[in-house]
PDB file of C-alpha atoms and ligand atoms in Angstrom:
ATOM      1  CA  UNK W  15       0.417 -36.498  21.532  1.00 35.00           C
ATOM      2  CA  UNK W  16      -1.710 -38.274  18.994  1.00 38.00           C
ATOM      3  CA  UNK W  17      -5.467 -37.790  19.258  1.00 38.00           C
ATOM      4  CA  UNK W  18      -8.099 -39.557  17.252  1.00 37.00           C
ATOM      5  CA  UNK W  19     -11.752 -40.390  17.360  1.00 41.00           C
ATOM      6  CA  UNK W  20     -13.136 -43.857  16.759  1.00 39.00           C
ATOM      7  CA  UNK W  21     -16.717 -44.217  15.550  1.00 41.00           C
ATOM      8  CA  UNK W  22     -19.097 -44.964  18.420  1.00 41.00           C
ATOM      9  CA  UNK W  23     -19.750 -48.685  18.019  1.00 39.00           C
ATOM     10  CA  UNK W  24     -16.953 -50.745  16.434  1.00 38.00           C
ATOM     11  CA  UNK W  25     -19.177 -53.837  16.213  1.00 36.00           C
ATOM     12  CA  UNK W  26     -21.621 -51.941  14.017  1.00 34.00           C
ATOM     13  CA  UNK W  27     -18.753 -50.673  11.907  1.00 35.00           C
ATOM     14  CA  UNK W  28     -17.306 -54.181  11.549  1.00 37.00           C
ATOM     15  CA  UNK W  29     -20.685 -55.567  10.533  1.00 35.00           C
ATOM     16  CA  UNK W  30     -21.140 -52.807   7.979  1.00 36.00           C
ATOM     17  CA  UNK W  31     -17.880 -53.748   6.309  1.00 36.00           C
ATOM     18  CA  UNK W  32     -18.753 -57.437   6.449  1.00 38.00           C
ATOM     19  CA  UNK W  33     -15.776 -58.257   8.691  1.00 38.00           C
ATOM     20  CA  UNK W  34     -13.268 -57.613   5.938  1.00 40.00           C
ATOM     21  CA  UNK W  35     -10.111 -55.551   6.183  1.00 40.00           C
ATOM     22  CA  UNK W  36     -10.709 -52.017   7.257  1.00 39.00           C
ATOM     23  CA  UNK W  37      -8.286 -49.161   7.433  1.00 37.00           C
ATOM     24  CA  UNK W  38      -8.306 -45.638   8.697  1.00 38.00           C
ATOM     25  CA  UNK W  39      -5.891 -42.800   9.027  1.00 39.00           C
ATOM     26  CA  UNK W  40      -4.851 -41.192  12.278  1.00 44.00           C
ATOM     27  CA  UNK W  41      -4.155 -37.495  11.898  1.00 45.00           C
ATOM     28  CA  UNK W  42      -2.648 -35.004  14.225  1.00 49.00           C
ATOM     29  CA  UNK W  43      -4.496 -31.698  13.804  1.00 53.00           C
ATOM     30  CA  UNK W  44      -1.490 -29.825  12.378  1.00 58.00           C
ATOM     31  CA  UNK W  45      -0.062 -32.552  10.156  1.00 52.00           C
ATOM     32  CA  UNK W  46      -1.031 -32.875   6.504  1.00 55.00           C
ATOM     33  CA  UNK W  47      -2.840 -36.118   5.685  1.00 56.00           C
ATOM     34  CA  UNK W  48       0.107 -37.449   3.658  1.00 57.00           C
ATOM     35  CA  UNK W  49       2.345 -37.555   6.764  1.00 57.00           C
ATOM     36  CA  UNK W  50      -0.213 -39.106   9.110  1.00 53.00           C
ATOM     37  CA  UNK W  51       0.448 -42.692  10.260  1.00 55.00           C
ATOM     38  CA  UNK W  52      -1.729 -45.308   8.583  1.00 56.00           C
ATOM     39  CA  UNK W  53      -3.278 -48.055  10.687  1.00 56.00           C
ATOM     40  CA  UNK W  54      -4.856 -51.261   9.486  1.00 55.00           C
ATOM     41  CA  UNK W  55      -6.782 -53.757  11.555  1.00 61.00           C
ATOM     42  CA  UNK W  56      -9.047 -56.692  11.038  1.00 63.00           C
ATOM     43  CA  UNK W  57     -11.597 -58.522  13.138  1.00 67.00           C
ATOM     44  CA  UNK W  58     -10.733 -61.763  11.341  1.00 70.00           C
ATOM     45  CA  UNK W  59      -8.164 -64.191  12.754  1.00 70.00           C
ATOM     46  CA  UNK W  60      -4.888 -64.204  10.774  1.00 84.00           C
ATOM     47  CA  UNK W  61      -4.589 -66.785   8.011  1.00 92.00           C
ATOM     48  CA  UNK W  62      -1.632 -69.168   7.901  1.00 96.00           C
ATOM     49  CA  UNK W  63       0.658 -69.299   4.881  1.00 97.00           C
ATOM     50  CA  UNK W  64       1.140 -72.640   3.099  1.00 97.00           C
ATOM     51  CA  UNK W  65       4.679 -73.981   3.539  1.00 97.00           C
ATOM     52  CA  UNK W  66       3.912 -77.391   1.985  1.00 97.00           C
ATOM     53  CA  UNK W  67       1.098 -78.988   0.048  1.00 98.00           C
ATOM     54  CA  UNK W  68       1.915 -82.379   1.539  1.00 97.00           C
ATOM     55  CA  UNK W  69       1.986 -83.730   5.087  1.00 98.00           C
ATOM     56  CA  UNK W  70       5.203 -84.527   6.958  1.00 98.00           C
ATOM     57  CA  UNK W  71       5.751 -88.072   8.210  1.00 98.00           C
ATOM     58  CA  UNK W  72       7.335 -87.863  11.659  1.00 98.00           C
ATOM     59  CA  UNK W  73       8.275 -90.259  14.422  1.00 98.00           C
ATOM     60  CA  UNK W  74       6.901 -88.971  17.725  1.00 98.00           C
ATOM     61  CA  UNK W  75       8.155 -89.986  21.149  1.00 98.00           C
ATOM     62  CA  UNK W  76       5.487 -90.776  23.727  1.00 98.00           C
ATOM     63  CA  UNK W  77       5.353 -88.287  26.605  1.00 98.00           C
ATOM     64  CA  UNK W  78       7.445 -85.677  24.769  1.00 98.00           C
ATOM     65  CA  UNK W  79       5.981 -82.198  24.258  1.00 98.00           C
ATOM     66  CA  UNK W  80       5.755 -80.939  20.641  1.00 98.00           C
ATOM     67  CA  UNK W  81       4.763 -77.577  19.160  1.00 98.00           C
ATOM     68  CA  UNK W  82       3.149 -77.870  15.745  1.00 98.00           C
ATOM     69  CA  UNK W  83       3.494 -74.721  13.596  1.00 98.00           C
ATOM     70  CA  UNK W  84       0.088 -73.193  12.822  1.00 98.00           C
ATOM     71  CA  UNK W  85       1.262 -70.067  10.977  1.00 97.00           C
ATOM     72  CA  UNK W  86       3.380 -71.730   8.257  1.00 97.00           C
ATOM     73  CA  UNK W  87       6.340 -69.381   8.714  1.00 97.00           C
ATOM     74  CA  UNK W  88       8.558 -71.783  10.672  1.00 97.00           C
ATOM     75  CA  UNK W  89      11.739 -73.018   9.022  1.00 97.00           C
ATOM     76  CA  UNK W  90      11.520 -76.235  11.067  1.00 97.00           C
ATOM     77  CA  UNK W  91       8.290 -77.586   9.532  1.00 98.00           C
ATOM     78  CA  UNK W  92       6.078 -79.060  10.702  1.00 98.00           C
ATOM     79  CA  UNK W  93       7.208 -77.757  14.086  1.00 98.00           C
ATOM     80  CA  UNK W  94       7.344 -74.236  15.496  1.00 98.00           C
ATOM     81  CA  UNK W  95      10.570 -72.233  15.535  1.00 97.00           C
ATOM     82  CA  UNK W  96       9.040 -69.061  17.030  1.00 97.00           C
ATOM     83  CA  UNK W  97       8.636 -67.270  13.661  1.00 96.00           C
ATOM     84  CA  UNK W  98       4.963 -66.504  14.453  1.00 95.00           C
ATOM     85  CA  UNK W  99       6.063 -63.935  17.039  1.00 95.00           C
ATOM     86  CA  UNK W 100       7.248 -61.609  14.262  1.00 94.00           C
ATOM     87  CA  UNK W 101       5.429 -62.840  11.161  1.00 94.00           C
ATOM     88  CA  UNK W 102       2.008 -63.924  12.498  1.00 93.00           C
ATOM     89  CA  UNK W 103       1.505 -62.469  15.973  1.00 91.00           C
ATOM     90  CA  UNK W 104      -2.148 -63.547  16.084  1.00 91.00           C
ATOM     91  CA  UNK W 105      -1.305 -67.232  15.721  1.00 95.00           C
ATOM     92  CA  UNK W 106       0.246 -69.595  18.255  1.00 96.00           C
ATOM     93  CA  UNK W 107       1.697 -73.091  17.898  1.00 98.00           C
ATOM     94  CA  UNK W 108      -0.429 -76.092  18.814  1.00 98.00           C
ATOM     95  CA  UNK W 109       1.230 -77.894  21.696  1.00 98.00           C
ATOM     96  CA  UNK W 110       0.610 -81.606  22.144  1.00 98.00           C
ATOM     97  CA  UNK W 111       2.039 -84.643  23.922  1.00 98.00           C
ATOM     98  CA  UNK W 112       1.542 -88.056  22.280  1.00 98.00           C
ATOM     99  CA  UNK W 113       0.686 -90.836  24.730  1.00 98.00           C
ATOM    100  CA  UNK W 114       3.066 -93.326  23.129  1.00 98.00           C
ATOM    101  CA  UNK W 115       5.737 -93.563  20.442  1.00 98.00           C
ATOM    102  CA  UNK W 116       4.064 -93.302  17.058  1.00 98.00           C
ATOM    103  CA  UNK W 117       4.613 -92.652  13.377  1.00 98.00           C
ATOM    104  CA  UNK W 118       2.178 -89.987  12.160  1.00 98.00           C
ATOM    105  CA  UNK W 119       1.493 -87.638   9.248  1.00 98.00           C
ATOM    106  CA  UNK W 120       1.456 -84.037  10.469  1.00 98.00           C
ATOM    107  CA  UNK W 121      -0.254 -81.419   8.320  1.00 98.00           C
ATOM    108  CA  UNK W 122       2.039 -79.277   6.170  1.00 98.00           C
ATOM    109  CA  UNK W 123      -0.587 -77.079   4.514  1.00 98.00           C
ATOM    110  CA  UNK W 124      -1.870 -75.704   7.865  1.00 98.00           C
ATOM    111  CA  UNK W 125      -5.516 -75.998   6.836  1.00 97.00           C
ATOM    112  CA  UNK W 126      -6.323 -79.421   8.308  1.00 98.00           C
ATOM    113  CA  UNK W 127      -9.555 -79.751  10.268  1.00 98.00           C
ATOM    114  CA  UNK W 128      -7.841 -82.234  12.599  1.00 98.00           C
ATOM    115  CA  UNK W 129      -4.695 -80.438  13.755  1.00 98.00           C
ATOM    116  CA  UNK W 130      -1.919 -81.339  13.969  1.00 98.00           C
ATOM    117  CA  UNK W 131      -2.722 -84.382  11.833  1.00 98.00           C
ATOM    118  CA  UNK W 132      -3.266 -84.390   8.078  1.00 98.00           C
ATOM    119  CA  UNK W 133      -6.905 -85.008   7.160  1.00 98.00           C
ATOM    120  CA  UNK W 134      -6.532 -84.760   3.391  1.00 98.00           C
ATOM    121  CA  UNK W 135      -7.530 -81.104   3.161  1.00 98.00           C
ATOM    122  CA  UNK W 136      -4.348 -80.494   1.129  1.00 98.00           C
ATOM    123  CA  UNK W 137      -6.045 -82.287  -1.793  1.00 98.00           C
ATOM    124  CA  UNK W 138      -8.780 -79.634  -2.027  1.00 98.00           C
ATOM    125  CA  UNK W 139      -8.659 -77.083  -4.843  1.00 98.00           C
ATOM    126  CA  UNK W 140      -7.982 -74.064  -2.631  1.00 96.00           C
ATOM    127  CA  UNK W 141      -4.724 -75.674  -1.486  1.00 97.00           C
ATOM    128  CA  UNK W 142      -3.767 -77.277  -4.805  1.00 97.00           C
ATOM    129  CA  UNK W 143      -4.172 -73.950  -6.641  1.00 97.00           C
ATOM    130  CA  UNK W 144      -2.585 -71.825  -3.885  1.00 96.00           C
ATOM    131  CA  UNK W 145       0.902 -70.364  -4.056  1.00 94.00           C
ATOM    132  CA  UNK W 146       3.444 -71.960  -1.762  1.00 95.00           C
ATOM    133  CA  UNK W 147       4.948 -69.606   0.796  1.00 94.00           C
ATOM    134  CA  UNK W 148       8.643 -68.951   0.224  1.00 87.00           C
ATOM    135  CA  UNK W 149      10.753 -68.350   3.300  1.00 78.00           C
ATOM    136  CA  UNK W 150      12.591 -65.036   3.414  1.00 74.00           C
ATOM    137  CA  UNK W 151      15.051 -63.623   5.915  1.00 68.00           C
ATOM    138  CA  UNK W 152      12.865 -60.603   6.681  1.00 58.00           C
TER     139      UNK W 152
HETATM  140  S1  LIG E 222      -1.078 -81.476   4.614  1.00 68.34           S
HETATM  141 FE1  LIG E 222      -2.657 -80.252   5.513  1.00 68.34          FE
HETATM  142  S2  LIG E 222      -4.388 -81.580   5.459  1.00 68.34           S
HETATM  143 FE2  LIG E 222      -2.805 -82.750   4.567  1.00 68.34          FE
END
């Protein structure tokens, strides 16, 4: 059985570290530190990866339900293929139903302020200078 102690108030601890990544080591009393499991956690929401620096033009069917990928890991951009379950468990797709048939530009960078639609955020420096996410099989 694994026993560990967590500092009294996690909110105070999170504030002290300015809400950035924190890590700690869990140790069983008789195990050397090098063999103890390492745990990392964050109080910040997960960040999406950037699969495209341009929006996707899509034809939507009115009344049909769509799931827009918010994590960037989907291979069916701009839509969800379930990849977030393994690669970004803290993120979920944005589900929406258009009222009528329409031709729209859906965000490909995942940083729009008007999801799922492109709002031009992809033209900002932090997206332009970012590295595109490459899909892998793992
Ligand atoms: S592609 Fe994301 S805001 Fe345009």
